[in-house]
GROMACS .gro file of N, CA and C in nm:
model
  330
    1MET      N    1   8.714   8.926   9.499
    1MET     CA    2   8.615   9.016   9.555
    1MET      C    3   8.569   8.962   9.691
    2THR      N    4   8.516   9.047   9.769
    2THR     CA    5   8.469   9.015   9.903
    2THR      C    6   8.329   8.956   9.894
    3ASP      N    7   8.297   8.861   9.986
    3ASP     CA    8   8.163   8.804   9.983
    3ASP      C    9   8.061   8.907  10.033
    4ALA      N   10   7.934   8.880  10.011
    4ALA     CA   11   7.827   8.978  10.037
    4ALA      C   12   7.819   9.020  10.184
    5LEU      N   13   7.830   8.924  10.276
    5LEU     CA   14   7.821   8.958  10.419
    5LEU      C   15   7.940   9.044  10.463
    6GLU      N   16   8.058   9.008  10.416
    6GLU     CA   17   8.177   9.085  10.450
    6GLU      C   18   8.169   9.226  10.390
    7LEU      N   19   8.118   9.236  10.269
    7LEU     CA   20   8.103   9.366  10.204
    7LEU      C   21   8.001   9.452  10.279
    8ASP      N   22   7.892   9.390  10.324
    8ASP     CA   23   7.792   9.464  10.402
    8ASP      C   24   7.852   9.520  10.529
    9ALA      N   25   7.931   9.438  10.599
    9ALA     CA   26   7.996   9.483  10.723
    9ALA      C   27   8.096   9.594  10.695
   10LEU      N   28   8.174   9.578  10.587
   10LEU     CA   29   8.271   9.681  10.551
   10LEU      C   30   8.201   9.812  10.515
   11TRP      N   31   8.093   9.804  10.441
   11TRP     CA   32   8.015   9.922  10.401
   11TRP      C   33   7.970   9.998  10.526
   12GLU      N   34   7.916   9.925  10.623
   12GLU     CA   35   7.871   9.987  10.748
   12GLU      C   36   7.988  10.046  10.827
   13ASP      N   37   8.097   9.972  10.839
   13ASP     CA   38   8.215  10.020  10.912
   13ASP      C   39   8.273  10.145  10.845
   14PHE      N   40   8.279  10.143  10.714
   14PHE     CA   41   8.333  10.257  10.639
   14PHE      C   42   8.249  10.381  10.662
   15HIS      N   43   8.117  10.366  10.654
   15HIS     CA   44   8.030  10.482  10.671
   15HIS      C   45   8.020  10.528  10.817
   16ARG      N   46   8.056  10.443  10.909
   16ARG     CA   47   8.069  10.485  11.048
   16ARG      C   48   8.199  10.562  11.067
   17ALA      N   49   8.306  10.515  11.005
   17ALA     CA   50   8.437  10.579  11.016
   17ALA      C   51   8.438  10.713  10.943
   18VAL      N   52   8.379  10.717  10.825
   18VAL     CA   53   8.374  10.841  10.746
   18VAL      C   54   8.248  10.915  10.790
   19ASN      N   55   8.266  11.008  10.883
   19ASN     CA   56   8.150  11.078  10.939
   19ASN      C   57   8.129  11.216  10.879
   20MET      N   58   8.201  11.247  10.773
   20MET     CA   59   8.180  11.372  10.699
   20MET      C   60   8.101  11.340  10.573
   21THR      N   61   8.017  11.433  10.531
   21THR     CA   62   7.945  11.414  10.405
   21THR      C   63   8.041  11.434  10.289
   22SER      N   64   7.999  11.395  10.171
   22SER     CA   65   8.085  11.414  10.053
   22SER      C   66   8.110  11.563  10.028
   23GLN      N   67   8.010  11.647  10.056
   23GLN     CA   68   8.028  11.792  10.038
   23GLN      C   69   8.129  11.846  10.139
   24GLU      N   70   8.121  11.801  10.263
   24GLU     CA   71   8.215  11.846  10.365
   24GLU      C   72   8.357  11.800  10.333
   25LEU      N   73   8.370  11.675  10.289
   25LEU     CA   74   8.502  11.624  10.254
   25LEU      C   75   8.559  11.699  10.135
   26ALA      N   76   8.479  11.723  10.032
   26ALA     CA   77   8.526  11.796   9.915
   26ALA      C   78   8.573  11.936   9.954
   27ALA      N   79   8.498  12.003  10.040
   27ALA     CA   80   8.536  12.137  10.085
   27ALA      C   81   8.666  12.131  10.165
   28TRP      N   82   8.678  12.032  10.253
   28TRP     CA   83   8.801  12.018  10.333
   28TRP      C   84   8.921  11.992  10.243
   29LEU      N   85   8.906  11.907  10.143
   29LEU     CA   86   9.018  11.877  10.053
   29LEU      C   87   9.062  12.003   9.978
   30ARG      N   88   8.965  12.085   9.937
   30ARG     CA   89   9.000  12.211   9.869
   30ARG      C   90   9.074  12.305   9.963
   31VAL      N   91   9.025  12.319  10.085
   31VAL     CA   92   9.087  12.409  10.183
   31VAL      C   93   9.226  12.360  10.221
   32SER      N   94   9.239  12.231  10.247
   32SER     CA   95   9.367  12.177  10.293
   32SER      C   96   9.474  12.183  10.185
   33ASP      N   97   9.433  12.187  10.059
   33ASP     CA   98   9.528  12.187   9.948
   33ASP      C   99   9.558  12.327   9.896
   34ALA      N  100   9.483  12.426   9.941
   34ALA     CA  101   9.503  12.563   9.893
   34ALA      C  102   9.618  12.629   9.968
   35ASP      N  103   9.683  12.722   9.900
   35ASP     CA  104   9.784  12.803   9.969
   35ASP      C  105   9.756  12.950   9.940
   36GLU      N  106   9.846  13.036   9.979
   36GLU     CA  107   9.820  13.180   9.968
   36GLU      C  108   9.796  13.227   9.826
   37SER      N  109   9.860  13.164   9.729
   37SER     CA  110   9.851  13.216   9.593
   37SER      C  111   9.768  13.131   9.498
   38THR      N  112   9.742  13.006   9.532
   38THR     CA  113   9.669  12.920   9.440
   38THR      C  114   9.568  12.833   9.513
   39GLU      N  115   9.472  12.790   9.437
   39GLU     CA  116   9.374  12.693   9.486
   39GLU      C  117   9.353  12.594   9.373
   40PRO      N  118   9.367  12.463   9.400
   40PRO     CA  119   9.353  12.364   9.294
   40PRO      C  120   9.209  12.354   9.243
   41LEU      N  121   9.195  12.300   9.125
   41LEU     CA  122   9.060  12.271   9.074
   41LEU      C  123   8.995  12.171   9.169
   42PRO      N  124   8.865  12.184   9.193
   42PRO     CA  125   8.798  12.097   9.290
   42PRO      C  126   8.822  11.948   9.269
   43GLU      N  127   8.825  11.904   9.144
   43GLU     CA  128   8.843  11.761   9.118
   43GLU      C  129   8.986  11.714   9.137
   44HIS      N  130   9.079  11.809   9.161
   44HIS     CA  131   9.220  11.774   9.183
   44HIS      C  132   9.268  11.811   9.322
   45ALA      N  133   9.179  11.855   9.407
   45ALA     CA  134   9.218  11.900   9.541
   45ALA      C  135   9.238  11.782   9.635
   46GLY      N  136   9.339  11.793   9.720
   46GLY     CA  137   9.361  11.693   9.823
   46GLY      C  138   9.447  11.578   9.778
   47GLU      N  139   9.475  11.493   9.876
   47GLU     CA  140   9.555  11.373   9.852
   47GLU      C  141   9.475  11.273   9.768
   48PRO      N  142   9.544  11.185   9.695
   48PRO     CA  143   9.472  11.085   9.614
   48PRO      C  144   9.378  10.997   9.698
   49THR      N  145   9.419  10.963   9.819
   49THR     CA  146   9.331  10.880   9.904
   49THR      C  147   9.203  10.956   9.937
   50GLY      N  148   9.215  11.084   9.969
   50GLY     CA  149   9.098  11.165   9.998
   50GLY      C  150   9.004  11.173   9.878
   51GLN      N  151   9.062  11.187   9.759
   51GLN     CA  152   8.981  11.190   9.637
   51GLN      C  153   8.912  11.055   9.615
   52HIS      N  154   8.983  10.947   9.646
   52HIS     CA  155   8.925  10.814   9.628
   52HIS      C  156   8.809  10.793   9.726
   53ILE      N  157   8.827  10.839   9.849
   53ILE     CA  158   8.719  10.828   9.949
   53ILE      C  159   8.598  10.908   9.903
   54LEU      N  160   8.622  11.025   9.850
   54LEU     CA  161   8.514  11.109   9.798
   54LEU      C  162   8.439  11.035   9.686
   55ALA      N  163   8.513  10.970   9.599
   55ALA     CA  164   8.449  10.893   9.491
   55ALA      C  165   8.367  10.777   9.546
   56ILE      N  166   8.419  10.710   9.650
   56ILE     CA  167   8.345  10.599   9.711
   56ILE      C  168   8.214  10.648   9.771
   57LEU      N  169   8.219  10.764   9.837
   57LEU     CA  170   8.098  10.819   9.898
   57LEU      C  171   7.989  10.847   9.795
   58GLN      N  172   8.028  10.866   9.672
   58GLN     CA  173   7.932  10.898   9.567
   58GLN      C  174   7.885  10.774   9.490
   59LYS      N  175   7.930  10.656   9.535
   59LYS     CA  176   7.893  10.531   9.468
   59LYS      C  177   7.787  10.454   9.546
   60ARG      N  178   7.723  10.364   9.475
   60ARG     CA  179   7.636  10.266   9.538
   60ARG      C  180   7.723  10.145   9.574
   61ARG      N  181   7.680  10.071   9.670
   61ARG     CA  182   7.756   9.953   9.715
   61ARG      C  183   7.782   9.857   9.599
   62THR      N  184   7.688   9.841   9.511
   62THR     CA  185   7.703   9.746   9.400
   62THR      C  186   7.805   9.792   9.296
   63ASP      N  187   7.845   9.919   9.301
   63ASP     CA  188   7.939   9.973   9.203
   63ASP      C  189   8.084   9.974   9.251
   64LEU      N  190   8.109   9.921   9.371
   64LEU     CA  191   8.244   9.924   9.427
   64LEU      C  192   8.340   9.835   9.348
   65THR      N  193   8.462   9.882   9.333
   65THR     CA  194   8.567   9.804   9.269
   65THR      C  195   8.656   9.742   9.377
   66ASP      N  196   8.746   9.655   9.335
   66ASP     CA  197   8.842   9.597   9.430
   66ASP      C  198   8.929   9.706   9.492
   67ASP      N  199   8.968   9.807   9.413
   67ASP     CA  200   9.047   9.920   9.466
   67ASP      C  201   8.967   9.996   9.572
   68ASP      N  202   8.839  10.017   9.547
   68ASP     CA  203   8.752  10.085   9.645
   68ASP      C  204   8.750  10.007   9.776
   69ILE      N  205   8.735   9.877   9.767
   69ILE     CA  206   8.726   9.793   9.886
   69ILE      C  207   8.857   9.799   9.964
   70GLU      N  208   8.969   9.798   9.894
   70GLU     CA  209   9.099   9.809   9.960
   70GLU      C  210   9.111   9.942  10.036
   71VAL      N  211   9.070  10.051   9.972
   71VAL     CA  212   9.076  10.183  10.037
   71VAL      C  213   8.981  10.186  10.156
   72MET      N  214   8.865  10.125  10.143
   72MET     CA  215   8.770  10.123  10.254
   72MET      C  216   8.829  10.052  10.376
   73TYR      N  217   8.895   9.939  10.353
   73TYR     CA  218   8.961   9.868  10.464
   73TYR      C  219   9.069   9.956  10.528
   74GLU      N  220   9.149  10.023  10.445
   74GLU     CA  221   9.255  10.109  10.497
   74GLU      C  222   9.197  10.222  10.583
   75VAL      N  223   9.090  10.282  10.537
   75VAL     CA  224   9.027  10.393  10.611
   75VAL      C  225   8.975  10.343  10.745
   76VAL      N  226   8.903  10.233  10.745
   76VAL     CA  227   8.848  10.179  10.870
   76VAL      C  228   8.961  10.146  10.966
   77ASP      N  229   9.066  10.082  10.918
   77ASP     CA  230   9.180  10.046  11.005
   77ASP      C  231   9.249  10.170  11.060
   78THR      N  232   9.272  10.270  10.977
   78THR     CA  233   9.340  10.392  11.021
   78THR      C  234   9.258  10.468  11.122
   79VAL      N  235   9.130  10.488  11.094
   79VAL     CA  236   9.044  10.563  11.185
   79VAL      C  237   9.031  10.489  11.318
   80THR      N  238   9.018  10.358  11.314
   80THR     CA  239   9.009  10.279  11.437
   80THR      C  240   9.137  10.292  11.519
   81ALA      N  241   9.251  10.282  11.455
   81ALA     CA  242   9.379  10.293  11.526
   81ALA      C  243   9.399  10.433  11.584
   82GLU      N  244   9.362  10.535  11.510
   82GLU     CA  245   9.379  10.673  11.555
   82GLU      C  246   9.282  10.709  11.667
   83ALA      N  247   9.170  10.641  11.675
   83ALA     CA  248   9.071  10.671  11.778
   83ALA      C  249   9.120  10.631  11.917
   84ASP      N  250   9.216  10.541  11.921
   84ASP     CA  251   9.266  10.492  12.048
   84ASP      C  252   9.372  10.583  12.110
   85VAL      N  253   9.411  10.690  12.044
   85VAL     CA  254   9.514  10.780  12.094
   85VAL      C  255   9.456  10.869  12.203
   86GLU      N  256   9.525  10.877  12.316
   86GLU     CA  257   9.479  10.960  12.427
   86GLU      C  258   9.593  11.047  12.478
   87ASN      N  259   9.558  11.154  12.549
   87ASN     CA  260   9.654  11.242  12.616
   87ASN      C  261   9.760  11.299  12.522
   88GLU      N  262   9.719  11.341  12.406
   88GLU     CA  263   9.810  11.403  12.310
   88GLU      C  264   9.822  11.552  12.341
   89PRO      N  265   9.939  11.611  12.316
   89PRO     CA  266   9.947  11.758  12.324
   89PRO      C  267   9.853  11.820  12.221
   90GLU      N  268   9.808  11.941  12.247
   90GLU     CA  269   9.708  12.005  12.161
   90GLU      C  270   9.755  12.018  12.016
   91ALA      N  271   9.882  12.053  11.995
   91ALA     CA  272   9.933  12.067  11.858
   91ALA      C  273   9.925  11.934  11.782
   92GLU      N  274   9.957  11.825  11.849
   92GLU     CA  275   9.948  11.694  11.784
   92GLU      C  276   9.803  11.655  11.759
   93GLN      N  277   9.711  11.697  11.846
   93GLN     CA  278   9.570  11.670  11.825
   93GLN      C  279   9.523  11.739  11.697
   94THR      N  280   9.569  11.862  11.676
   94THR     CA  281   9.531  11.937  11.556
   94THR      C  282   9.582  11.868  11.430
   95VAL      N  283   9.707  11.825  11.432
   95VAL     CA  284   9.765  11.755  11.316
   95VAL      C  285   9.691  11.625  11.291
   96ARG      N  286   9.662  11.551  11.398
   96ARG     CA  287   9.589  11.425  11.385
   96ARG      C  288   9.449  11.449  11.330
   97ARG      N  289   9.382  11.553  11.378
   97ARG     CA  290   9.248  11.584  11.330
   97ARG      C  291   9.251  11.616  11.180
   98GLN      N  292   9.347  11.696  11.139
   98GLN     CA  293   9.357  11.732  10.998
   98GLN      C  294   9.386  11.609  10.911
   99ARG      N  295   9.472  11.522  10.961
   99ARG     CA  296   9.504  11.399  10.887
   99ARG      C  297   9.379  11.311  10.874
  100LEU      N  298   9.303  11.297  10.983
  100LEU     CA  299   9.182  11.216  10.978
  100LEU      C  300   9.074  11.280  10.891
  101MET      N  301   9.066  11.412  10.892
  101MET     CA  302   8.966  11.478  10.808
  101MET      C  303   8.995  11.456  10.660
  102THR      N  304   9.121  11.438  10.624
  102THR     CA  305   9.157  11.406  10.487
  102THR      C  306   9.101  11.270  10.447
  103LEU      N  307   9.075  11.186  10.548
  103LEU     CA  308   9.014  11.055  10.525
  103LEU      C  309   8.862  11.058  10.544
  104GLY      N  310   8.807  11.178  10.569
  104GLY     CA  311   8.662  11.190  10.585
  104GLY      C  312   8.613  11.168  10.726
  105HIS      N  313   8.705  11.167  10.823
  105HIS     CA  314   8.665  11.146  10.962
  105HIS      C  315   8.701  11.270  11.046
  106ASP      N  316   8.600  11.331  11.107
  106ASP     CA  317   8.623  11.442  11.198
  106ASP      C  318   8.611  11.390  11.340
  107PRO      N  319   8.725  11.379  11.412
  107PRO     CA  320   8.720  11.322  11.547
  107PRO      C  321   8.645  11.406  11.648
  108LEU      N  322   8.614  11.530  11.615
  108LEU     CA  323   8.538  11.615  11.707
  108LEU      C  324   8.388  11.591  11.697
  109ARG      N  325   8.347  11.514  11.598
  109ARG     CA  326   8.204  11.480  11.585
  109ARG      C  327   8.172  11.361  11.672
  110PRO      N  328   8.053  11.364  11.730
  110PRO     CA  329   8.012  11.248  11.813
  110PRO      C  330   7.983  11.125  11.728
   0.00000   0.00000   0.00000
């Protein structure tokens, strides 16, 4: 397990990277997973990582598991790496935004 100071820093970094609320993320996961003829049950919508992030957002820091901490590190690393992308064509920006929103990060938010 991570020590208390490192966990505090990770908690802050994660909540800075994930700038969507749990309700916004849940809605996005449902929309992104729906197609013309079906819509998944809310608790099964979206990618497993998106569902895991949603579960983390609903937890207290003291309830985090080792798996949660691993996902939090992955999210922070991915969002940080993706934030450095510049001068993308508009179509790629849309795909990147949708991919990041699956992780709870909307790059159009300040």
